[in-house]
CSV table of C-alpha atoms in Angstrom, one decimal:
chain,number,residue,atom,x,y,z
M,1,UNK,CA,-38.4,38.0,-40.9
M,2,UNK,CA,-34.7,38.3,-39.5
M,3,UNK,CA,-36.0,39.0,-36.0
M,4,UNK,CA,-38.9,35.9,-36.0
M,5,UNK,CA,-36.1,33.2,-37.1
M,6,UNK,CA,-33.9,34.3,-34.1
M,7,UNK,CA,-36.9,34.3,-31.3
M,8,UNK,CA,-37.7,30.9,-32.7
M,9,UNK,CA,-34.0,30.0,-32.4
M,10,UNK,CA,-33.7,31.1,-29.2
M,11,UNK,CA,-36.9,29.1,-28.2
M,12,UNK,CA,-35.4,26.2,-29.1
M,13,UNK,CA,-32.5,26.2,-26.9
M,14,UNK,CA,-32.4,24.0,-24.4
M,15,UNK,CA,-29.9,24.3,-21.5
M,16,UNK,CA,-28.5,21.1,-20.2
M,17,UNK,CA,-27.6,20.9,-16.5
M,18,UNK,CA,-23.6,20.6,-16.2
M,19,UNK,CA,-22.2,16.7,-16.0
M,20,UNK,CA,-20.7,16.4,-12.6
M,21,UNK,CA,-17.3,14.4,-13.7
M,22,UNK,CA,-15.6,14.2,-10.6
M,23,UNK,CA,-14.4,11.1,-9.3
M,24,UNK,CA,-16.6,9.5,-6.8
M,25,UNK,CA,-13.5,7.8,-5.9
M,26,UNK,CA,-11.6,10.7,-4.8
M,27,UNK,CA,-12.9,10.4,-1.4
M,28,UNK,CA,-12.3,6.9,0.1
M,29,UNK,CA,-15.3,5.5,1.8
M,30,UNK,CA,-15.5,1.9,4.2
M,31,UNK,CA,-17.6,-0.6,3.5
M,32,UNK,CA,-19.5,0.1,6.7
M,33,UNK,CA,-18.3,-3.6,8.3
M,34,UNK,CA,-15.1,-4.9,8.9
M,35,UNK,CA,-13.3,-7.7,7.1
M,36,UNK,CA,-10.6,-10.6,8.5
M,37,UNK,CA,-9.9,-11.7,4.9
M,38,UNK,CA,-6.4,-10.5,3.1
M,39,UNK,CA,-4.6,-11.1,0.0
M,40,UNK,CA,-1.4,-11.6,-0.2
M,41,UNK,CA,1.1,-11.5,-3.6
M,42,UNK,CA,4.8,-12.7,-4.0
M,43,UNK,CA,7.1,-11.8,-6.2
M,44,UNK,CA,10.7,-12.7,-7.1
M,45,UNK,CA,13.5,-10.0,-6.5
M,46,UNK,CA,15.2,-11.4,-9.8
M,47,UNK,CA,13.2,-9.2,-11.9
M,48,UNK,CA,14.6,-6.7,-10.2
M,49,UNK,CA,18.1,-8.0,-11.5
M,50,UNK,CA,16.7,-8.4,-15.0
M,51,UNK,CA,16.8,-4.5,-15.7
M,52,UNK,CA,20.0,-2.8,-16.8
M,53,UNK,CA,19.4,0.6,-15.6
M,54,UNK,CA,18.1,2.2,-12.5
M,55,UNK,CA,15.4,4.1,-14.1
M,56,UNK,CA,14.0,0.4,-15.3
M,57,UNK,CA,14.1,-0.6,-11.7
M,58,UNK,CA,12.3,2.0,-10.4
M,59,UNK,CA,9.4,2.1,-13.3
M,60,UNK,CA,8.8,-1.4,-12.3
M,61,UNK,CA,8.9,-1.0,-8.0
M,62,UNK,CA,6.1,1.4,-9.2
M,63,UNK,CA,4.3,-0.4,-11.4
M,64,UNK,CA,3.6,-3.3,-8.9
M,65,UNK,CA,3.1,-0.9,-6.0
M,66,UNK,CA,-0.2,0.6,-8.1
M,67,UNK,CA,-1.3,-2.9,-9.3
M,68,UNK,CA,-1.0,-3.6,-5.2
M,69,UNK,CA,-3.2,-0.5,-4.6
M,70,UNK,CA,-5.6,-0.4,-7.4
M,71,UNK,CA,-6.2,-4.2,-5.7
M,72,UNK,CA,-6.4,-3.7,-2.2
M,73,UNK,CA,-3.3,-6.3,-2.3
M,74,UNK,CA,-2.9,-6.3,1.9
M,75,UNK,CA,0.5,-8.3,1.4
M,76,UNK,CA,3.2,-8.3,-0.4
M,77,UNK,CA,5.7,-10.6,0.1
M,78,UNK,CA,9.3,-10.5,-2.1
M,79,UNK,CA,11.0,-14.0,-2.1
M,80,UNK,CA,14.8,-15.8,-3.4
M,81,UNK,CA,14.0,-17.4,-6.3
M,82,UNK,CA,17.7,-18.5,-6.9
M,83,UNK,CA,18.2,-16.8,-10.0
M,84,UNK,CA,20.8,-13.9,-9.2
M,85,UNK,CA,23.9,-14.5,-9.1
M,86,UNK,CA,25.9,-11.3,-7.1
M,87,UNK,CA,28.1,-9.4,-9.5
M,88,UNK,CA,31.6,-9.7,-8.3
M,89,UNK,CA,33.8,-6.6,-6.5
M,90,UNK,CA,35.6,-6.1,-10.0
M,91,UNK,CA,32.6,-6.7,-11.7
M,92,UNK,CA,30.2,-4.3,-10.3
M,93,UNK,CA,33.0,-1.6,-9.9
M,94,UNK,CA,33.6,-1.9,-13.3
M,95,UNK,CA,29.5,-2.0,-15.1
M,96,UNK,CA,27.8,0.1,-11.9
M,97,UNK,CA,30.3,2.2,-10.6
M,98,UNK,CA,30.6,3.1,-6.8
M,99,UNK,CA,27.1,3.3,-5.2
M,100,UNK,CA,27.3,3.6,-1.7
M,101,UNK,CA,24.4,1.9,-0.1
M,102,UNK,CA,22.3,1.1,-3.3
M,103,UNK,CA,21.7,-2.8,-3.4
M,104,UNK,CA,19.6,-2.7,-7.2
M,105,UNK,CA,22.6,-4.3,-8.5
M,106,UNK,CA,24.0,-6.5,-5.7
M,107,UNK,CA,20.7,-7.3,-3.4
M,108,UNK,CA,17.6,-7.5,-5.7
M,109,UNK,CA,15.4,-8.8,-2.9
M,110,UNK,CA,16.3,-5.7,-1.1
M,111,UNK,CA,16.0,-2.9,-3.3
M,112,UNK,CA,12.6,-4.0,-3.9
M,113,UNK,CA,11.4,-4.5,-0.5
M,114,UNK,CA,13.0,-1.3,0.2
M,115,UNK,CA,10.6,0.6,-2.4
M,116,UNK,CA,7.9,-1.0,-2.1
M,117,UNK,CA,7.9,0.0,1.4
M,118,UNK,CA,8.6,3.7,0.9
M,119,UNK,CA,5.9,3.8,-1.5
M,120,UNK,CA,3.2,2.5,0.8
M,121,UNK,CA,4.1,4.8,3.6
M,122,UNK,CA,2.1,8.0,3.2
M,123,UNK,CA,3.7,11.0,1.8
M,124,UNK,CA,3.9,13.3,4.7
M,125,UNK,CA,5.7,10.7,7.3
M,126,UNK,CA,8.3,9.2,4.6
M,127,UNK,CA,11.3,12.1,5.7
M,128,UNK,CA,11.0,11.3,8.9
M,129,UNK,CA,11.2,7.1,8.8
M,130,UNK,CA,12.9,6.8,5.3
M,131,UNK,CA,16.5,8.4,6.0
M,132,UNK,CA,18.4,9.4,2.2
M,133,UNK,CA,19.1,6.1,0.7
M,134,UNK,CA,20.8,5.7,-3.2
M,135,UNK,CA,18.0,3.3,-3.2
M,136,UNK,CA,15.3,6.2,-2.7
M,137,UNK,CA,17.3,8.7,-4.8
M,138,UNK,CA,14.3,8.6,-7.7
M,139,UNK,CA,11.7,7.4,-5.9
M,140,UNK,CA,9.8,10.4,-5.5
M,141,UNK,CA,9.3,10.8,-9.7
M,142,UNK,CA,7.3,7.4,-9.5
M,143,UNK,CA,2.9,7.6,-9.6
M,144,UNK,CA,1.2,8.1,-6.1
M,145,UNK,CA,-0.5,5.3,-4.5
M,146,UNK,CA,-2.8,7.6,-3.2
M,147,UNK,CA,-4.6,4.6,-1.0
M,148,UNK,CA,-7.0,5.6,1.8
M,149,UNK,CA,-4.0,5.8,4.6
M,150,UNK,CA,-2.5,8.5,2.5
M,151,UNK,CA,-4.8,10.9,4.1
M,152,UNK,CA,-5.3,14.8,3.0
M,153,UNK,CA,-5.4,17.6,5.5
M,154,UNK,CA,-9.3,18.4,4.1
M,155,UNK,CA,-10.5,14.8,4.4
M,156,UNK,CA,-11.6,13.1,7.7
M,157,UNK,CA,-11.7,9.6,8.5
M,158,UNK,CA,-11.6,8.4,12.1
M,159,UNK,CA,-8.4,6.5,11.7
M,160,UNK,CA,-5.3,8.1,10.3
M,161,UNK,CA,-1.4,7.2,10.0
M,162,UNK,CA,1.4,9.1,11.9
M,163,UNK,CA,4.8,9.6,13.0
M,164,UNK,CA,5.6,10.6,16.9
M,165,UNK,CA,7.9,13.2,17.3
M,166,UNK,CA,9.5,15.0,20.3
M,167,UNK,CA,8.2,17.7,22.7
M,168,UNK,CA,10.3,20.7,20.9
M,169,UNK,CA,9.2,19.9,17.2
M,170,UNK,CA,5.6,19.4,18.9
M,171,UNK,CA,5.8,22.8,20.7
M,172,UNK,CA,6.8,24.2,17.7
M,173,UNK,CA,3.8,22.7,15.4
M,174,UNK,CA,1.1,23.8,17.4
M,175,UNK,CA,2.9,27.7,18.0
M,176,UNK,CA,4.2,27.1,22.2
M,177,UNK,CA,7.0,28.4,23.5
M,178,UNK,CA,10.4,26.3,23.6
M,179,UNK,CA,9.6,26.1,27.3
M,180,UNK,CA,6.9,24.4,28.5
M,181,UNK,CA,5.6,26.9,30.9
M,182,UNK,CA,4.0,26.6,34.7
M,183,UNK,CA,0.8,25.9,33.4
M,184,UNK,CA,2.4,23.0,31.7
M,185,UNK,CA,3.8,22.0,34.4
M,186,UNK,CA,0.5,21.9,36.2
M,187,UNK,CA,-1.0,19.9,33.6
M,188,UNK,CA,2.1,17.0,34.1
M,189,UNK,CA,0.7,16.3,37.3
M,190,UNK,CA,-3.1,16.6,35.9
M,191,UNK,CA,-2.3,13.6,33.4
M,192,UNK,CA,-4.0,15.7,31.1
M,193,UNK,CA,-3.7,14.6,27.4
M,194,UNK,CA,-5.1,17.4,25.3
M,195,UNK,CA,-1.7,18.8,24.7
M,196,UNK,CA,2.0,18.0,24.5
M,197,UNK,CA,3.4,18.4,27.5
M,198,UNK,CA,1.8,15.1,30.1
M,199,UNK,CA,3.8,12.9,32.1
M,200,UNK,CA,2.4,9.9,30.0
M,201,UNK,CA,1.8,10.2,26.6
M,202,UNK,CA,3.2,11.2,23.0
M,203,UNK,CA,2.7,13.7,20.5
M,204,UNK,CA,1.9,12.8,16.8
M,205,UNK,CA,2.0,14.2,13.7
M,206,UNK,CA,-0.7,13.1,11.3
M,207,UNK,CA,-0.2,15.7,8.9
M,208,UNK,CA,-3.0,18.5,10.4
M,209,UNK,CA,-1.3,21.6,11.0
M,210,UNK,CA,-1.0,20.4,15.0
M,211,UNK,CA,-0.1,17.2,16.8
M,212,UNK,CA,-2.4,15.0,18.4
M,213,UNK,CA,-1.7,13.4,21.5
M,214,UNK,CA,-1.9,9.5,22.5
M,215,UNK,CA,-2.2,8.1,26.0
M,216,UNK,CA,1.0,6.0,25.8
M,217,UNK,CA,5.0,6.4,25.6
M,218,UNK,CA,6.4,6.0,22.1
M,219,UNK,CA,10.0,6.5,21.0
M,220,UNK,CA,10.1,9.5,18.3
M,221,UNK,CA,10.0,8.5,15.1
M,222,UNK,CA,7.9,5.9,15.2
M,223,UNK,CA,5.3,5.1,12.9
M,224,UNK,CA,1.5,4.9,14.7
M,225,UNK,CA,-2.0,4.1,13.7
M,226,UNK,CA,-4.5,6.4,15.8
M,227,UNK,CA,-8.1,6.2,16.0
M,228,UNK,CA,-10.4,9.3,17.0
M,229,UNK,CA,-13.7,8.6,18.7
M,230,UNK,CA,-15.8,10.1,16.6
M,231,UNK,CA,-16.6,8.7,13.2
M,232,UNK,CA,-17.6,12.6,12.0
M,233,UNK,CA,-15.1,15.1,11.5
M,234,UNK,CA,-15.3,18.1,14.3
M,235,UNK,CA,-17.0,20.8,13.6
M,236,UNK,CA,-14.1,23.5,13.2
M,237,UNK,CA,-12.2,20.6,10.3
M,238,UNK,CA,-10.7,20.8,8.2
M,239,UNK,CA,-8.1,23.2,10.3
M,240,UNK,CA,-7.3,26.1,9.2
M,241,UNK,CA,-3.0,26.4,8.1
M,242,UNK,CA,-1.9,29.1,11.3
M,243,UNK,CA,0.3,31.7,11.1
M,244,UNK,CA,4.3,31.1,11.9
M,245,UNK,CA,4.0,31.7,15.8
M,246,UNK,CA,0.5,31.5,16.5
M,247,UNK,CA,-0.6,29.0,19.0
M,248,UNK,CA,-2.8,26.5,18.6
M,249,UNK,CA,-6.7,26.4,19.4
M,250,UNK,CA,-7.2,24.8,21.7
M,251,UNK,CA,-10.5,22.8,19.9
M,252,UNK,CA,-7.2,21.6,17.6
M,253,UNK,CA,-5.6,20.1,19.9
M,254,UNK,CA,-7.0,16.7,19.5
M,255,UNK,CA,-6.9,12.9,21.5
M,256,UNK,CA,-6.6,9.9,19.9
M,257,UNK,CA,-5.5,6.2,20.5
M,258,UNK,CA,-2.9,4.2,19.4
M,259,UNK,CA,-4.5,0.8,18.1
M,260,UNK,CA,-2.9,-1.8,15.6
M,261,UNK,CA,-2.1,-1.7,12.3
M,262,UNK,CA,-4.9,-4.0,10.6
M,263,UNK,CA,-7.9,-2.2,12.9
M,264,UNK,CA,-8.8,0.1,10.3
M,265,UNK,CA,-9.3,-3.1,7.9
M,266,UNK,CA,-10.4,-5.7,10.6
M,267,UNK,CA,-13.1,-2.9,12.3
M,268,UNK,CA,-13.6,0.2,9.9
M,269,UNK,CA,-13.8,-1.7,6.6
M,270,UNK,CA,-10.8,0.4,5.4
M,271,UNK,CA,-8.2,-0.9,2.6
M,272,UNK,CA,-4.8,0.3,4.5
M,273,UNK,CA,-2.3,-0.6,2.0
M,274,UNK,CA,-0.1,-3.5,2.7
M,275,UNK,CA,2.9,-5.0,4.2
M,276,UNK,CA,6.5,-5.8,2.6
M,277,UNK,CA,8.0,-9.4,4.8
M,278,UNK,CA,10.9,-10.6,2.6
M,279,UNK,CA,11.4,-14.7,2.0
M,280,UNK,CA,14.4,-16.3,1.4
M,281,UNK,CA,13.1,-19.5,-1.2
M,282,UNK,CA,9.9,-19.9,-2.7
M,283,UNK,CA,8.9,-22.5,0.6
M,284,UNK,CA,9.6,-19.8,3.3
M,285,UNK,CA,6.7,-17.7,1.4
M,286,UNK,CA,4.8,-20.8,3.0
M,287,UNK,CA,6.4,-21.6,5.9
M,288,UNK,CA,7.2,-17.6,7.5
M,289,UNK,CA,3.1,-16.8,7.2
M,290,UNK,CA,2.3,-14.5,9.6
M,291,UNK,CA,-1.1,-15.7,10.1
M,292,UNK,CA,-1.7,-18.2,12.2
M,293,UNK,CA,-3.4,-20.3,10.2
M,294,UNK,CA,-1.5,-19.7,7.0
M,295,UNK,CA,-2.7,-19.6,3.5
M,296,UNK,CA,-6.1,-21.2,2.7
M,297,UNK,CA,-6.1,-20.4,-0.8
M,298,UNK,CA,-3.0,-20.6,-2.8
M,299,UNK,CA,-2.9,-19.6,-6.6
M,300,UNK,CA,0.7,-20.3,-8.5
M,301,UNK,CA,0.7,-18.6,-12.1
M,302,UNK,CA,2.4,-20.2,-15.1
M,303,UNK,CA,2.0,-20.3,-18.7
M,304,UNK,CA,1.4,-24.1,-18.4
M,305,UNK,CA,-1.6,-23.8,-16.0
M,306,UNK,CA,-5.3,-23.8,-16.7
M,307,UNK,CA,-7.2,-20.6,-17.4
M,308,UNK,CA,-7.3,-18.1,-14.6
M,309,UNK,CA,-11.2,-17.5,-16.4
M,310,UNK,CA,-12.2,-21.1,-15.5
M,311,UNK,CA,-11.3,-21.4,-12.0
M,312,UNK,CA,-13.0,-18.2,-10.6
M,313,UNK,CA,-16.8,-19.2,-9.6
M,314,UNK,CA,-18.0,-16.1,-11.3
M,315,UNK,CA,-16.4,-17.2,-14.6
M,316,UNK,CA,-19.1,-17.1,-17.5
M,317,UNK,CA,-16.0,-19.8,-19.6
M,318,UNK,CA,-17.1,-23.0,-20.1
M,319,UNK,CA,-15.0,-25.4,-18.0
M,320,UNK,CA,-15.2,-29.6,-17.4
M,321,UNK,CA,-18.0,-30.9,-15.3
M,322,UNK,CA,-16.8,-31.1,-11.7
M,323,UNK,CA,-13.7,-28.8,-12.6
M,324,UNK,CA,-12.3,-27.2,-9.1
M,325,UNK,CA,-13.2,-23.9,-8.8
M,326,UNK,CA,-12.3,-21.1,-6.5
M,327,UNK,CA,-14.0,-21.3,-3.2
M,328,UNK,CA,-16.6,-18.3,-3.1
M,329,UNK,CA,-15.0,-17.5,0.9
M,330,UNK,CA,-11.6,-17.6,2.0
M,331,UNK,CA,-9.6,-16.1,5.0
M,332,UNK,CA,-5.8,-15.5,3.4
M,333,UNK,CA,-5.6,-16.2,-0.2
M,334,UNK,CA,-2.0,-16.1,-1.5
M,335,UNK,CA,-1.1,-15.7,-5.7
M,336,UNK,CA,2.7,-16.6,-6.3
M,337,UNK,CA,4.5,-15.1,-9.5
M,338,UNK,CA,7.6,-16.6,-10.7
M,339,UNK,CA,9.9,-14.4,-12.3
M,340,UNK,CA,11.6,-14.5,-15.6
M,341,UNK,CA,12.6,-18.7,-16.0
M,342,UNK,CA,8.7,-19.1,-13.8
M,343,UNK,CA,8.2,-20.8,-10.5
M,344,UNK,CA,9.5,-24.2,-11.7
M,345,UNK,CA,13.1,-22.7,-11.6
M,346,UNK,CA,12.4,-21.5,-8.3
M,347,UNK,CA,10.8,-24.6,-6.7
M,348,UNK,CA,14.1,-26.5,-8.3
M,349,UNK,CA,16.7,-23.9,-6.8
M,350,UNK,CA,14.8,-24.5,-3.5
M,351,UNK,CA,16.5,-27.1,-1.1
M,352,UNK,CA,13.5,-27.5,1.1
M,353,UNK,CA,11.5,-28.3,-2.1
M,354,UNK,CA,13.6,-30.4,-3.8
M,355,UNK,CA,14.2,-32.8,-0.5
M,356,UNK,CA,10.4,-33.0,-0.7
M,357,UNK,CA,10.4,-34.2,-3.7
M,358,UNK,CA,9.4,-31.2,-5.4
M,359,UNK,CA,11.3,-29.6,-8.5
M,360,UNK,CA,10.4,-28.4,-12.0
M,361,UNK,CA,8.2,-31.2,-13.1
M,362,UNK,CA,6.0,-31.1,-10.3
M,363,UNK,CA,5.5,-27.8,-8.7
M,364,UNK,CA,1.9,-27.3,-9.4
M,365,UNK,CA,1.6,-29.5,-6.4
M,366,UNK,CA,2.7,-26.6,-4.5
M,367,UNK,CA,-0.1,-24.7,-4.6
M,368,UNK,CA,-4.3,-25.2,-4.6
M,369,UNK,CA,-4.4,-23.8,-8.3
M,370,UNK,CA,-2.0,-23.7,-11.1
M,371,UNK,CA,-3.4,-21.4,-13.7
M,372,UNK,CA,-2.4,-19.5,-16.5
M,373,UNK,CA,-3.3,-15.6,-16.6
M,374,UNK,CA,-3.4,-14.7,-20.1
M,375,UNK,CA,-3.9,-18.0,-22.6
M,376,UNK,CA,-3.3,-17.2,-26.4
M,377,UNK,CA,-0.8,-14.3,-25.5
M,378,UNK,CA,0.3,-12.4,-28.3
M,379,UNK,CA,3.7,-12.0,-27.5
M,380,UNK,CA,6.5,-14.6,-26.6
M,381,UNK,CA,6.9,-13.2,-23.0
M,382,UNK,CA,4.8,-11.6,-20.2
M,383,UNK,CA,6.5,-10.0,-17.7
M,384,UNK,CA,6.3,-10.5,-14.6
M,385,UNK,CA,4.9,-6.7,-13.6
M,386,UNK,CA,2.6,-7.4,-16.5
M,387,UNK,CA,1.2,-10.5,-14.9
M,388,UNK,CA,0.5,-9.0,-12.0
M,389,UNK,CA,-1.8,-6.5,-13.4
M,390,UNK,CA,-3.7,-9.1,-15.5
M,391,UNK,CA,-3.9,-11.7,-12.8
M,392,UNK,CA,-5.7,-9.5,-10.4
M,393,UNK,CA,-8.0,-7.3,-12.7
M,394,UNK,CA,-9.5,-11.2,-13.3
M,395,UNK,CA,-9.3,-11.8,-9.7
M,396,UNK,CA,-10.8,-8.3,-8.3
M,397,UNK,CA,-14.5,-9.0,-8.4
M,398,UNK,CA,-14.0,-12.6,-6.8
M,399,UNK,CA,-11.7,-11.3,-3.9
M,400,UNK,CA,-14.5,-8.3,-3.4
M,401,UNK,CA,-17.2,-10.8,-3.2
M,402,UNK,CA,-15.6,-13.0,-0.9
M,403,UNK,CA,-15.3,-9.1,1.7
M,404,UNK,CA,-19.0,-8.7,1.2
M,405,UNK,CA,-20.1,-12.4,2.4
């Protein structure tokens, strides 16, 4: 009886195929079209100046960089809201101590443009364009962005970030001699690109285990966006990690050209991180746009605005007949975060604004929409970090909408 219970067991058994849990995510893919529209977030450096400790500083640099990443934020601009006040020489020698360089306790603004940056430059070129800073002295603990410009050795796309570097660190990445030798030489007066040593032309390290060469004369150390021509990976990638001393094969040594920065968004349908532009007042966020149209849709946050929920066209909330909505398009959408007194302290520390007529009262006139992020908040304060991350996770799918009009 023993044996027929466990061949009817076993008949019963049924073997499920393994769940494949990785992340589809893993492996950044484009859209497939290319996209003109951005978004753009600033951000007071005061809340910089509102934590005690360095580690607090950090923690929050960080947090906003992944809220700027998770969002495909393109922008990131970090403005004088007139609320810090500089410590004074006895002052900050006496509560920070003697920090050569560091500006978290003297230069808010600063310290947070200068992380933000560092964080948004991918990992393998930050040594060679981020010299040691007190700034930077922690930096490395904080989350990685991990955004599609931080590219892997095993993973092609056809554009990719790097640094230029000079003929003897070249030679020595792809396993030449110190001296270029005659048939070097040769290839000088050939104008020949597929390798390091041409009379016109720069060697760059996008983190393969060689350089590639571009067609143009760049000063080391200079941060470059290359495009390959082929959208498919060669057939030998990902290269294979050589020896110490072994050369180079010669179907590694690759070509590509320099193009600019917003290419791999504006043709390839990339997200490439974003840019850090400082502003001194709340109006030069306005009036130092770098597009040339400026902002067509401009979003200030305060508890005293509407509900973000009823503005977005997507929004299943109720909302008054003929309320203004979002428009379903835009080109440069901006959202403003005030810090921790809001945007009406920074509109009325603003001389610009205030000889407009603009001040604490009436700031909401600043901006398209005035809205408010989380209504019915549970605790006395959001911070400013905080508001960030629920601002956008409302915003995401009407920003991603607008990119696949």
């Amino acid at each position: 009886m023993g044996d027929e219970r466990n061949k009817k067991r076993k008949r019963n058994v049924v073997v499920h195929q393994e769940l494949d849990t990785s992340k589809p995510t893993a492996h950044y893919e484009p859209t497939g079209k290319g996209r003109s529209h951005t978004l753009s977030i600033a951000i007071p450096g005061s809340i910089i100046a509102n934590c005690q400790k360095h580690d607090a500083k950090n923690n929050l640099v960080g947090r906003i960089a992944r809220a700027a990443a998770v969002f495909c934020v393109d922008e990131i601009i970090v403005y004088n809201d007139g609320q810090f006040t500089p410590p004074t020489k006895q002052q900050y020698s006496h509560n920070f101590g003697n920090h050569d360089g560091y500006t978290g306790d003297t230069d808010p603004d600063n310290f947070l443009f200068h992380v933000l940056s560092y964080l948004e430059c991918p990992p393998n070129l930050r040594q060679k364009l981020f010299p040691l800073h007190e700034n930077l002295r922690t930096a490395g603990t904080l989350p990685s962005l991990d955004m599609p410009h931080h590219s892997r050795r095993e993973f092609w796309t056809q554009y990719r970030e790097g640094v230029t570097v000079d003929e003897k660190t070249a030679r020595a990445m792809n396993g030449q001699v110190s001296e270029a030798p005659r048939s070097a030489k040769k290839q000088k007066k050939s104008g020949d690109t597929n390798g390091v040593a041409i009379s016109h032309g720069t060697a760059v390290d996008v983190g393969f285990p060689t350089t590639v060469a571009i067609p143009v004369d760049v000063p080391p150390n200079t941060r470059v966006t290359v495009k390959f021509d082929s959208f498919r990976a060669p057939p030998n990638f990902p290269f294979r990690q050589r020896r110490h001393g072994e050369p180079a094969d010669e179907s590694e040594l690759l070509t590509a050209d320099p193009v600019d920065p917003a290419e791999p968004r504006e043709t390839g349908g990339y997200y490439w991180g974003y840019t850090v532009r400082q502003a001194s007042s709340l109006s030069a966020v306005f009036t130092e746009c770098g597009f040339d149209d400026g902002y067509d849709v401009s979003v200030g946050t305060s508890e005293r605005g509407v509900a973000l929920s009823s503005v977005i066209p997507t929004a299943t909330a109720s909302s008054a007949p003929g309320a203004k909505r979002l428009n379903k398009t835009f080109q440069h959408a901006l959202v403003v975060f005030g810090g921790v007194a809001g945007l009406e302290a920074a509109a009325a520390a603003d001389p610009d604004l205030v000889e407009k007529g603009i001040g604490k009262e009436n700031v909401s006139e600043l901006f398209d929409f005035w809205v408010n992020a989380c209504p019915g908040q549970g605790s006395r304060t959001i911070r400013t970090e905080e508001a960030v991350w629920v601002a956008l996770s409302q915003m995401h799918e009407w920003v991603q909408g607008a990119w696949n009009e």
